[in-house]
Short mmCIF file of C-alpha atoms in Angstrom, two decimals:
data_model
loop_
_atom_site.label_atom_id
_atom_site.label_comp_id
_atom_site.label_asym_id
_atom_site.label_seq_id
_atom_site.Cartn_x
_atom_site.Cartn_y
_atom_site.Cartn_z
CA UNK A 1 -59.53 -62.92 -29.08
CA UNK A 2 -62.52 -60.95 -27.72
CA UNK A 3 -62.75 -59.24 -24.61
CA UNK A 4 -64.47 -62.43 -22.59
CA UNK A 5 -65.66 -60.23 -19.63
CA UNK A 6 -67.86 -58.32 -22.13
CA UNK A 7 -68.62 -60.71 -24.58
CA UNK A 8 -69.94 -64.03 -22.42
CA UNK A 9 -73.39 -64.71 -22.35
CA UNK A 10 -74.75 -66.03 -18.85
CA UNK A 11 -74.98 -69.49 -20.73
CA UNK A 12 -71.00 -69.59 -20.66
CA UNK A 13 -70.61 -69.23 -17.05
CA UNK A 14 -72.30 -72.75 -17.03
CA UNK A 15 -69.24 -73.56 -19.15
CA UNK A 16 -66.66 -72.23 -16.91
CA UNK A 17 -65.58 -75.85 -15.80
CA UNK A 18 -66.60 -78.97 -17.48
CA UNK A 19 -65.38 -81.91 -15.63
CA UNK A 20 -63.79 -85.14 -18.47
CA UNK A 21 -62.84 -88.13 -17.80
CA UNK A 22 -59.48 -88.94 -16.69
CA UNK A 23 -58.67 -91.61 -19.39
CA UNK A 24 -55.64 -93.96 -20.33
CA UNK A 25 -51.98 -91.96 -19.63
CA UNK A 26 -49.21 -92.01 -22.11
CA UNK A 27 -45.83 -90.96 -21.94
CA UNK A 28 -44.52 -88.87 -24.73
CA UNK A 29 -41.10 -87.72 -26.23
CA UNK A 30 -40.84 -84.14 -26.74
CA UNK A 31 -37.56 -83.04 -28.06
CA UNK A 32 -36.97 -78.98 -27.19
CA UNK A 33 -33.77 -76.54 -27.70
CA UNK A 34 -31.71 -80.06 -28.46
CA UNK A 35 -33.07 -81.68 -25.33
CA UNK A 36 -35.19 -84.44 -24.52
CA UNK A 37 -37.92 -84.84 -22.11
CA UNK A 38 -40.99 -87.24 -21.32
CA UNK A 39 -44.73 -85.67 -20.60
CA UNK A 40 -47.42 -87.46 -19.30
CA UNK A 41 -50.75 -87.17 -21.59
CA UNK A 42 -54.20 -88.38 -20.82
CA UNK A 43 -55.80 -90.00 -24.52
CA UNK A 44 -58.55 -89.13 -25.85
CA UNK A 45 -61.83 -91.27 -25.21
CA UNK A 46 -61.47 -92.70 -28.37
CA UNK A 47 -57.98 -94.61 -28.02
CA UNK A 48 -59.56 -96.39 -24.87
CA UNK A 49 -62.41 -97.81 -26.69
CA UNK A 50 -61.91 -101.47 -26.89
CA UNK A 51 -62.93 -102.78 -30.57
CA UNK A 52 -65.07 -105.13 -29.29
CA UNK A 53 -67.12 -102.64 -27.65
CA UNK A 54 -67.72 -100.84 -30.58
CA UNK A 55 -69.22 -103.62 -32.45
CA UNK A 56 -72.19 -104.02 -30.10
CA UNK A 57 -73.88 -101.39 -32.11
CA UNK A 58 -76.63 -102.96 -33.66
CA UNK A 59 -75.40 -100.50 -37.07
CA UNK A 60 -72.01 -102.01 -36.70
CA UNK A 61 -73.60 -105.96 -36.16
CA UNK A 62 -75.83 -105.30 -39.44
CA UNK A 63 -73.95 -103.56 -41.46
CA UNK A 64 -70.14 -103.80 -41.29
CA UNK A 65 -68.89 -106.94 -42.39
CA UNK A 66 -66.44 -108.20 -40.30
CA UNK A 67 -66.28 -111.58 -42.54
CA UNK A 68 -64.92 -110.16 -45.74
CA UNK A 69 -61.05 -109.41 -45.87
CA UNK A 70 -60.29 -105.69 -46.08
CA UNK A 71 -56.74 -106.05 -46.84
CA UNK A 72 -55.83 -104.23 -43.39
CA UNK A 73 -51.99 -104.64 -43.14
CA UNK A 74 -50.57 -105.74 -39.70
CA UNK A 75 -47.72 -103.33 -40.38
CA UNK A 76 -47.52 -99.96 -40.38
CA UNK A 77 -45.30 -98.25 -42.95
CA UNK A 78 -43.47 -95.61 -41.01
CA UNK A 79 -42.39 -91.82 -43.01
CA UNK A 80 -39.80 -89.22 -42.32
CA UNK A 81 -41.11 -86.04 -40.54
CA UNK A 82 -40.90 -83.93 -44.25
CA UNK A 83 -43.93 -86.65 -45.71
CA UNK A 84 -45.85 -85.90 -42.42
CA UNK A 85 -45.45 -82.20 -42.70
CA UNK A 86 -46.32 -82.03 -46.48
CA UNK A 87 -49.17 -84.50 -46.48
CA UNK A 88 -50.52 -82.01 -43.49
CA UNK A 89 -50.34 -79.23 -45.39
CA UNK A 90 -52.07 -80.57 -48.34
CA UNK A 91 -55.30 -81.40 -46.44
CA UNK A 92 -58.27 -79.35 -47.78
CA UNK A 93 -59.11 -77.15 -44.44
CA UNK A 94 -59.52 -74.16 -42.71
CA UNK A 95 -58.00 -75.57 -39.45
CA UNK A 96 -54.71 -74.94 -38.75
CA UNK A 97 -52.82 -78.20 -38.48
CA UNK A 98 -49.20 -78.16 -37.93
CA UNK A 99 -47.19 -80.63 -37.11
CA UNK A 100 -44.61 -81.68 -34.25
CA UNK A 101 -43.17 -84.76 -32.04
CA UNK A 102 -46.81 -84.80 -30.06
CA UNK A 103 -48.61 -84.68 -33.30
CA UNK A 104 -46.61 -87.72 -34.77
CA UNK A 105 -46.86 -89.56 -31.57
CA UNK A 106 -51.04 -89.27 -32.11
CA UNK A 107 -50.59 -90.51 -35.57
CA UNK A 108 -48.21 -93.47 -34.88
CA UNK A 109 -50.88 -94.90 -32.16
CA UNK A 110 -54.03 -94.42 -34.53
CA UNK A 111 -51.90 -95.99 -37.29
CA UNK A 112 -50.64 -98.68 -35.29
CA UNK A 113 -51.84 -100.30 -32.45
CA UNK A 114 -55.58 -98.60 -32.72
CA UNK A 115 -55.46 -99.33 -36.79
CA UNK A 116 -58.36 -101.85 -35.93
CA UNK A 117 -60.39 -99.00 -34.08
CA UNK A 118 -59.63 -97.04 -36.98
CA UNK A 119 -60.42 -99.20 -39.74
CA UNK A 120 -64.33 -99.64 -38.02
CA UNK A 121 -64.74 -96.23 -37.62
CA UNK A 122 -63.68 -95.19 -41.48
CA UNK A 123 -66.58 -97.82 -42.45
CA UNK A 124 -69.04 -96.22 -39.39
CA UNK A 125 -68.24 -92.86 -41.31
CA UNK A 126 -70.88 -94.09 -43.81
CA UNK A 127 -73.40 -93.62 -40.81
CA UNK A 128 -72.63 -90.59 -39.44
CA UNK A 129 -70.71 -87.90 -41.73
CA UNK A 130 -73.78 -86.80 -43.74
CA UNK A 131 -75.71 -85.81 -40.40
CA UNK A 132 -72.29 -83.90 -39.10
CA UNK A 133 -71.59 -82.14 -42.23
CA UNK A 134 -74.94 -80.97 -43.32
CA UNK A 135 -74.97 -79.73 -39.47
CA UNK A 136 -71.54 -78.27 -40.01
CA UNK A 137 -71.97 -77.04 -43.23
CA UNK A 138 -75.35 -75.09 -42.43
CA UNK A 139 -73.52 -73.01 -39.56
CA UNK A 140 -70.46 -72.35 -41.88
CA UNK A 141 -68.04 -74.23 -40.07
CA UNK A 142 -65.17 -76.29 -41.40
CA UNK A 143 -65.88 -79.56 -42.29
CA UNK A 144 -62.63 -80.94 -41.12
CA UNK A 145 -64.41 -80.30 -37.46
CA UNK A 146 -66.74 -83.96 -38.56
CA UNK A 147 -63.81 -86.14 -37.29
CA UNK A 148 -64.45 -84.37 -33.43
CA UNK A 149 -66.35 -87.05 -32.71
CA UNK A 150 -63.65 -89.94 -33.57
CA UNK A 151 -61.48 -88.44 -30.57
CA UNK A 152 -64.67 -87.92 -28.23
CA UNK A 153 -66.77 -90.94 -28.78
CA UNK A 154 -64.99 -93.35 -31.38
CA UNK A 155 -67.88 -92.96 -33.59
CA UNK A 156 -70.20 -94.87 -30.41
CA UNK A 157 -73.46 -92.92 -29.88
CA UNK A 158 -73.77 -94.69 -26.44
CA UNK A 159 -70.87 -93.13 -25.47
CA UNK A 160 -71.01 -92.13 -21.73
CA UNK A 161 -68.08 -90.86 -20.14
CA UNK A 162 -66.76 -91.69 -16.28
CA UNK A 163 -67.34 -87.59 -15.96
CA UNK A 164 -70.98 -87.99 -16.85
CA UNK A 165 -70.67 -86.85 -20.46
CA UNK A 166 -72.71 -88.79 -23.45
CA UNK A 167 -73.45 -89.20 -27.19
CA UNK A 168 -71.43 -88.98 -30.29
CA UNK A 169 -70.76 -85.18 -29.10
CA UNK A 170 -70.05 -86.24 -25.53
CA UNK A 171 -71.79 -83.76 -24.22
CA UNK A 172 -72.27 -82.94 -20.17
CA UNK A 173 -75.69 -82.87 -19.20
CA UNK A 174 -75.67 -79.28 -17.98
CA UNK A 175 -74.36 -77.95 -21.36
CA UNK A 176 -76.63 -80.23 -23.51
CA UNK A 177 -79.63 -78.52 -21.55
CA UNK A 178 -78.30 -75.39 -22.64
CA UNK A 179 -78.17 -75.95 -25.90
CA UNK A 180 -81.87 -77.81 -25.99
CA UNK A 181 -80.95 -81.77 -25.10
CA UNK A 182 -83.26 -82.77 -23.30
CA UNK A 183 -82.20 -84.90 -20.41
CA UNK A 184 -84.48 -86.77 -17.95
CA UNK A 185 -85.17 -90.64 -16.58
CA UNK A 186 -86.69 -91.18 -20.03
CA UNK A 187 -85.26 -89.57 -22.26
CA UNK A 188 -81.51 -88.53 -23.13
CA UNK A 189 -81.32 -86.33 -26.21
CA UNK A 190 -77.22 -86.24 -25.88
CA UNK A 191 -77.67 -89.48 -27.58
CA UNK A 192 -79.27 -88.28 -30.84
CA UNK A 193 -77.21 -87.78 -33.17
CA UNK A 194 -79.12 -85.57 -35.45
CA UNK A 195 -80.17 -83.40 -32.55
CA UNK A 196 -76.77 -83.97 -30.57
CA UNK A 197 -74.97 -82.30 -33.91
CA UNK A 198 -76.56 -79.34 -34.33
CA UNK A 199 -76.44 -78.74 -30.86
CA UNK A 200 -72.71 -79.00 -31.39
CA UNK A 201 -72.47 -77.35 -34.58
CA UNK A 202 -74.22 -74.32 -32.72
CA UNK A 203 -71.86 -74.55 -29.47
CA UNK A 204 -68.67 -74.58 -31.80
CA UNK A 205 -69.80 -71.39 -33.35
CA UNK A 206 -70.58 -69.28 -30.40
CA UNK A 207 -67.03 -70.76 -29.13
CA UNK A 208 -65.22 -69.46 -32.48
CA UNK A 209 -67.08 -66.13 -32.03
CA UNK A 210 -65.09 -65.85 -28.77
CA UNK A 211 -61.95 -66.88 -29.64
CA UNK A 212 -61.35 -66.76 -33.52
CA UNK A 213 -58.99 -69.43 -33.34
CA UNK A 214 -60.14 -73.68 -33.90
CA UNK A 215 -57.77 -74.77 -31.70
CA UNK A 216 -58.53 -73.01 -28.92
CA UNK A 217 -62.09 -73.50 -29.55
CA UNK A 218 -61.65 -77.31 -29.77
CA UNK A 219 -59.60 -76.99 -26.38
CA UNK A 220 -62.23 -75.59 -24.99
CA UNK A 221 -64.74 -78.44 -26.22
CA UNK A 222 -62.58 -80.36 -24.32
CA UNK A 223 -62.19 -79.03 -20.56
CA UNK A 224 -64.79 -75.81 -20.98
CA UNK A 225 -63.56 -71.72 -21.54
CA UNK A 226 -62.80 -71.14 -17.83
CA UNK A 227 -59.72 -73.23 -17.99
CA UNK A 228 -58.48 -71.86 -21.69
CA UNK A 229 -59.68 -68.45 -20.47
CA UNK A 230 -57.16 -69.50 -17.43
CA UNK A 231 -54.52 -70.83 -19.29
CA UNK A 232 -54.32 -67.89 -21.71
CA UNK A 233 -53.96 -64.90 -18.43
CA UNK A 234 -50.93 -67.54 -16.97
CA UNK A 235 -49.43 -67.26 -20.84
CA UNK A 236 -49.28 -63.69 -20.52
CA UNK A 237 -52.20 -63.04 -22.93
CA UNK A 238 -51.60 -65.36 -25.62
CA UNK A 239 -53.86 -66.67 -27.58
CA UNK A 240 -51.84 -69.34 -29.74
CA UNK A 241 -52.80 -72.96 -28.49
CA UNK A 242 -49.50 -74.17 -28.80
CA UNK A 243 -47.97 -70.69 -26.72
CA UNK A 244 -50.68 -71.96 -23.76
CA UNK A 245 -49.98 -75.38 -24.45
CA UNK A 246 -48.11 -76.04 -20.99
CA UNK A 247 -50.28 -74.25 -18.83
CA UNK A 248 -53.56 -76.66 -19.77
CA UNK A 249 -54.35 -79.89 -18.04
CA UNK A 250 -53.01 -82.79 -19.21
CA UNK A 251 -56.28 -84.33 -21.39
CA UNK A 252 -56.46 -81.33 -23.14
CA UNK A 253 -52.74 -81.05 -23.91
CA UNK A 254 -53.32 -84.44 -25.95
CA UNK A 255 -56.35 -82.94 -27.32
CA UNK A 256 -55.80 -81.09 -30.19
CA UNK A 257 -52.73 -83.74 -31.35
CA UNK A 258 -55.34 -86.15 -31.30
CA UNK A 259 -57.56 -83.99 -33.70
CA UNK A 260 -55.02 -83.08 -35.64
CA UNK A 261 -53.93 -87.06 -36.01
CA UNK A 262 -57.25 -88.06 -36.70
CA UNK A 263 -57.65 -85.99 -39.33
CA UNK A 264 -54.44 -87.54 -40.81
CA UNK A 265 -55.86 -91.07 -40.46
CA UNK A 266 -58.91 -90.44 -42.26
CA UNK A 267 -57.21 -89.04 -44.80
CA UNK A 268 -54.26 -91.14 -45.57
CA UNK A 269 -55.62 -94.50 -44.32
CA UNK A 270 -54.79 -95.92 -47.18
CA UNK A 271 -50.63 -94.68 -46.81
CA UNK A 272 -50.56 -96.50 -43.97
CA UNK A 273 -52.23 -100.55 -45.26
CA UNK A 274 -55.68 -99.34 -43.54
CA UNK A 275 -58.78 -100.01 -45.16
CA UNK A 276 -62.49 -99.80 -43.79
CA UNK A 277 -64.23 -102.44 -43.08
CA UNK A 278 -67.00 -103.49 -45.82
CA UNK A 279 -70.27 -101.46 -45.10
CA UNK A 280 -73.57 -102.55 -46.22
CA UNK A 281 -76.26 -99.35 -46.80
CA UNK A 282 -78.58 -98.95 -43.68
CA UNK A 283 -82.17 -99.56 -44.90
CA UNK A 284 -83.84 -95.71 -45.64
CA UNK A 285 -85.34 -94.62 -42.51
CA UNK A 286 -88.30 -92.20 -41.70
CA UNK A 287 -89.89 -90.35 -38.55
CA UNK A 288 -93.14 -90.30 -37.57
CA UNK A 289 -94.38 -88.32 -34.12
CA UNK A 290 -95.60 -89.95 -30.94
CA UNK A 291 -98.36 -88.48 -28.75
CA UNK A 292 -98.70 -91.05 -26.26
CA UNK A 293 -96.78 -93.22 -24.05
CA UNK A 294 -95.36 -95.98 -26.26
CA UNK A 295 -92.86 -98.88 -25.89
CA UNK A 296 -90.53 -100.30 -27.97
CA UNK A 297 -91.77 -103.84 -27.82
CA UNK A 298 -95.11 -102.42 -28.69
CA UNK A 299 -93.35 -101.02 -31.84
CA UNK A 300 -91.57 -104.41 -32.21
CA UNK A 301 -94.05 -106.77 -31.63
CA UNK A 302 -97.23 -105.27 -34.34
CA UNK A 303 -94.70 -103.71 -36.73
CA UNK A 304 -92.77 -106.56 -36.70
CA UNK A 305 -89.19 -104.82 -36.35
CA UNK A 306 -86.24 -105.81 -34.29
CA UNK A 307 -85.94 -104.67 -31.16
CA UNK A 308 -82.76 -103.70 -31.60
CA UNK A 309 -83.08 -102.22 -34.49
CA UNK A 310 -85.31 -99.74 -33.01
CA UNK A 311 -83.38 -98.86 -29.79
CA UNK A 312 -79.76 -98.44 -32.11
CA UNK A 313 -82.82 -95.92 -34.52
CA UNK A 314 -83.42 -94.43 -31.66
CA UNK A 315 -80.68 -94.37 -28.45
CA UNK A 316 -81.88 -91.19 -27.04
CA UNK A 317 -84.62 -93.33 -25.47
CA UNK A 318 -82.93 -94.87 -22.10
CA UNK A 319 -85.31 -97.15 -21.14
CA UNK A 320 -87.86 -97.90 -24.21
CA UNK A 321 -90.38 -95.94 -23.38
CA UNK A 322 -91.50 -92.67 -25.30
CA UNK A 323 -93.07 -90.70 -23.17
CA UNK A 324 -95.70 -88.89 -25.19
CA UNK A 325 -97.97 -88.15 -22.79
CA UNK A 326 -95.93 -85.37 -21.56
CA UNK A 327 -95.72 -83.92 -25.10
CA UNK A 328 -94.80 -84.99 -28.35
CA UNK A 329 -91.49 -86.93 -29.45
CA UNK A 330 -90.08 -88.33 -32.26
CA UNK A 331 -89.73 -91.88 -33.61
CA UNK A 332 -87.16 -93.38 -36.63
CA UNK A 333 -88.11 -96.49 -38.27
CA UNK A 334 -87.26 -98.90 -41.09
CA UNK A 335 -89.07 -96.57 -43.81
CA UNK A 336 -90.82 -100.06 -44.67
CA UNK A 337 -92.48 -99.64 -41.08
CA UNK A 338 -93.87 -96.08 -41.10
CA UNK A 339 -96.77 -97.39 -42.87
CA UNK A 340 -97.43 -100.40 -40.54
CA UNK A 341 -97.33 -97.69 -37.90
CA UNK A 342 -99.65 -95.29 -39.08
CA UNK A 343 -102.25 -97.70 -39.56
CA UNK A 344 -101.98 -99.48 -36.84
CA UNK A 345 -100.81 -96.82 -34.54
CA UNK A 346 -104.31 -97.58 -31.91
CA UNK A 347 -103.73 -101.03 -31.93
CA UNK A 348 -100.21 -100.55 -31.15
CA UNK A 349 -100.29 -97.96 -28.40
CA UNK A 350 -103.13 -100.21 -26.66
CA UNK A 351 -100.72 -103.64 -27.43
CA UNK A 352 -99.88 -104.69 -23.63
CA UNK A 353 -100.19 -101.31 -22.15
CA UNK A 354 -101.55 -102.59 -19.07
CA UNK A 355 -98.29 -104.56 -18.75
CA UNK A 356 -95.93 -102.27 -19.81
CA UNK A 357 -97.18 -99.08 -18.27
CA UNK A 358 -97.23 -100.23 -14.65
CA UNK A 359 -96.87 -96.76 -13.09
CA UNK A 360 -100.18 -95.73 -11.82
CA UNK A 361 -101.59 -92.45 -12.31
CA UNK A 362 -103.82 -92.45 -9.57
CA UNK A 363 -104.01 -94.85 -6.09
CA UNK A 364 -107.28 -95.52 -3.56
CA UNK A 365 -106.84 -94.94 0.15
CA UNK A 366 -109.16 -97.07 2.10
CA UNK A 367 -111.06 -95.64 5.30
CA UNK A 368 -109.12 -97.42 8.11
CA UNK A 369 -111.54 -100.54 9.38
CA UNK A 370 -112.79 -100.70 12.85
CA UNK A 371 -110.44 -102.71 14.97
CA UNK A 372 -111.74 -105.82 16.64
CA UNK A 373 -110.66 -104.05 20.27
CA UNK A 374 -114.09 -102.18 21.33
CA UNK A 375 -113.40 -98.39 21.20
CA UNK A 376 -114.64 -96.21 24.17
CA UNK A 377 -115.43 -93.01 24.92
CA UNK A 378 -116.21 -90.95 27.70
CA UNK A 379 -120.24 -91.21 28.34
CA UNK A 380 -122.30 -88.69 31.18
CA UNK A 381 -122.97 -90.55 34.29
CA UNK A 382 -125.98 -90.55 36.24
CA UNK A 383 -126.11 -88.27 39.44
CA UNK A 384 -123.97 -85.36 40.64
CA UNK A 385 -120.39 -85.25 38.72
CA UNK A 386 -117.95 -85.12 41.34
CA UNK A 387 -113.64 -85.95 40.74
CA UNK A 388 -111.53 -88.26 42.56
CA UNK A 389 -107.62 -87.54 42.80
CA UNK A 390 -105.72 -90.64 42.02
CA UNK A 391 -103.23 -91.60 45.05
CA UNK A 392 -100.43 -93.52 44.84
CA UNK A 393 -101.00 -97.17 45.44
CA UNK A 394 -104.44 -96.60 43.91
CA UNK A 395 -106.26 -99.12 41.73
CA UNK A 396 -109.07 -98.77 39.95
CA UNK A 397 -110.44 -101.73 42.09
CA UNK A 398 -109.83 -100.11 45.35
CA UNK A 399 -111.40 -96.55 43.83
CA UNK A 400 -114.55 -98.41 42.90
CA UNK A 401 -114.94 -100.14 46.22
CA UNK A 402 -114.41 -97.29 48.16
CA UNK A 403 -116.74 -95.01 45.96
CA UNK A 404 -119.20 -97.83 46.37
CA UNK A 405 -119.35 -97.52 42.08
CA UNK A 406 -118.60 -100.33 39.52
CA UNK A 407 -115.30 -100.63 37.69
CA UNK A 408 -116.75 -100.52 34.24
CA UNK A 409 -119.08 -97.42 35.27
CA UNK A 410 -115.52 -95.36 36.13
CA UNK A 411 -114.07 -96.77 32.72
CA UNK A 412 -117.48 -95.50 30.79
CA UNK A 413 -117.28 -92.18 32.61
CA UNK A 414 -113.97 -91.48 31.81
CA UNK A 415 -113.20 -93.13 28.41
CA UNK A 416 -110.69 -95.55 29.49
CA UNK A 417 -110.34 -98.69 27.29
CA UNK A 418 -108.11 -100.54 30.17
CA UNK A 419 -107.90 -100.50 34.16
CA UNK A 420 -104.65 -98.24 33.56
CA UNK A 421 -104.45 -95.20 35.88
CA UNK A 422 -101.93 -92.78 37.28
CA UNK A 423 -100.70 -90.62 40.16
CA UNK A 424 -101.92 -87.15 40.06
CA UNK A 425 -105.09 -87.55 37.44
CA UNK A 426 -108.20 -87.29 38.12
CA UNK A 427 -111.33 -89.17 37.54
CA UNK A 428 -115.01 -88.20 37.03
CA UNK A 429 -117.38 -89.98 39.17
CA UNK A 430 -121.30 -89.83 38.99
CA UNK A 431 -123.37 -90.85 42.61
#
């Protein structure tokens, strides 16, 4: 590993600590030196995901066929250790993957009770492994690294984390920023998955740079360097995931089993009476930029395309609205709809606007009115100006009467809108 100290760019001491989830516990057997013990590890994201949630995706409501019978097996064939280890070892990758109790507890709960979970996301592969592994491929990374995403997100773009974290990626906000994803009320570029890869791809690199070891750089995707940078000074210096493995938190201890187990899954799905579920091919899809404020039921509603259709196209958008006023963004439809929206693009950005665009850009103050209640002000009084000292017990009555002047005269002279007076003032008087 790299000196850290003289290696880090500022960016990583944004990375020091990123805060995940604390997810679903599970205990597992760990046999060691002919003992046996029980540890306590947090799942992944991805083995909390009900199966129902990841349906709602309008991809997954369109396009995987839940109707037709993909032979998936309600039991699980289970192998000796020695099938484990070889099939391991004959998996075409870079990565080390080695295998032990934790490993094989990872595998048994993707192969049996999440084989559902598993069996939609082999057939949501179809969706999303081109974008990671021309992404992946591009930086020169191993292209085992694609299944990252089944252990962060479950293949779910909407993904959000109770941390804070989003997207296929799940990345925090502060380290998307970093690494150009956008984030604002509008707009949430975590949640694009072309943009949200090759942010990753790119993060995953600088990471390997540091460390020159996957594991430890797919720790550290899951609880930030500072704590691997941590864990390795407590193991003395070492720098072999599984020699630091006791000194990490307990999420990331389940970590790299879980990647290691998913990349199993995918591959020997079959081994184990998993089969995807039937995919249909998305219609082709195109992008086309947007200068102005836009809406999706604008989009909808002249190019005559789903609404949901449009927001699962496009999920980086949080609440419909492209701002493209502010400058310019990018929109994915139906490639059967770019046309429509070219040609109609000033009929659709004027569709409603008024009703949709309620924020006003700029507001009126009216003068304040004259109240009904006459407003006075002090006025110069006939004569020689002279002052009377109010007493107490004074009124403005008994003033007037005794200064042989008028109530309203003293009220003119002095600016008072009432017969209200104090001890102490004074008053003008003109005689």
């Amino acid at each position: 590993m790299k000196n850290l100290v003289n290696y880090c760019p500022i960016i990583f001491f944004f990375l020091l600590a990123i805060p995940q989830a604390r997810a679903q516990s599970v205990d597992v057997v760990i046999h060691e030196n002919g003992t046996e013990r029980k540890e306590s590890i947090d799942l992944p994201m991805s083995m909390t995901y009900p199966l129902d949630s990841l349906l709602n995706d309008w991809k997954a409501k369109n396009y995987v066929d839940l109707g037709k019978d993909c032979s998936t097996a309600e039991v699980n064939p289970l192998f000796s250790d020695s099938v484990y280890i070889d099939r391991l070892s004959r998996i075409p990758a870079i990565m080390e993957m080695p295998y032990n109790e934790i490993v094989r507890k990872f595998i048994d709960m993707y192969a049996g009770r999440l084989r559902n979970q598993v069996s939609f996301m082999l057939s949501a592969c179809n969706f999303y492994m081109p974008i990671f592994e021309e992404a992946l491929d591009a930086y020169g990374l191993p292209l085992e690294l694609k299944y990252l995403p089944i252990i962060e997100s479950a293949l779910n773009p909407s993904a959000i984390s109770r941390a804070g974290a989003s997207g296929l990626w799940q990345f925090m906000i502060g380290t998307g920023k970093i690494y150009g994803l956008e984030s604002n009320s509008l707009v949430d570029e975590r949640r694009d998955p072309i943009k949200a890869t090759w942010a990753a791809a790119r993060y995953l690199k600088e990471m390997y740079t540091i460390y020159g070891d996957w594991n430890l750089v797919i720790a550290a995707y899951n609880c930030g360097p500072g704590t691997i940078n941590k864990a390795i000074r407590r193991a003395g210096g070492e720098t072999d995931y599984w020699k630091i493995y006791n000194f990490l938190p307990k999420e990331t201890k389940g970590y790299v089993p879980a990647f290691i187990a998913a990349n199993y899954v995918m591959t020997y799905y079959c081994d184990h009476n998993i089969c995807p579920m039937e995919t249909n091919i998305p219609t082709s899809t195109d992008t086309v930029q947007v200068n102005k404020n836009l809406h999706f039921d604008q989009i909808s509603e002249i190019c005559n395309v789903p609404l949901d259709e449009i927001k699962s196209l496009n999920p980086q958008y949080k609440k419909q609205i492209i701002p493209g006023e502010s400058k310019s963004y990018t929109l994915r439809l139906p490639i059967n709809a770019i046309s429509t929206f070219i040609d109609k693009q000033d009929t659709i950005y004027a569709h409603r606007a008024d009703e949709l665009f309620r924020n006003r850009k700029t507001v009126a103050v009216k003068e304040p009115t004259p109240t009904t209640r006459k407003q006075t002000t002090a006025v110069t009084g006939k004569g020689k100006l002279t002052y009377y000292n109010i007493k107490s017990g004074d009124t403005l009555s008994s003033i007037a009467e005794k200064l042989n002047v008028r109530v309203k005269d003293i009220q003119s002279w002095n600016g008072m809108s009432n017969t209200k007076i104090s001890a102490g003032k004074r008053l003008k008087i003109y005689k």
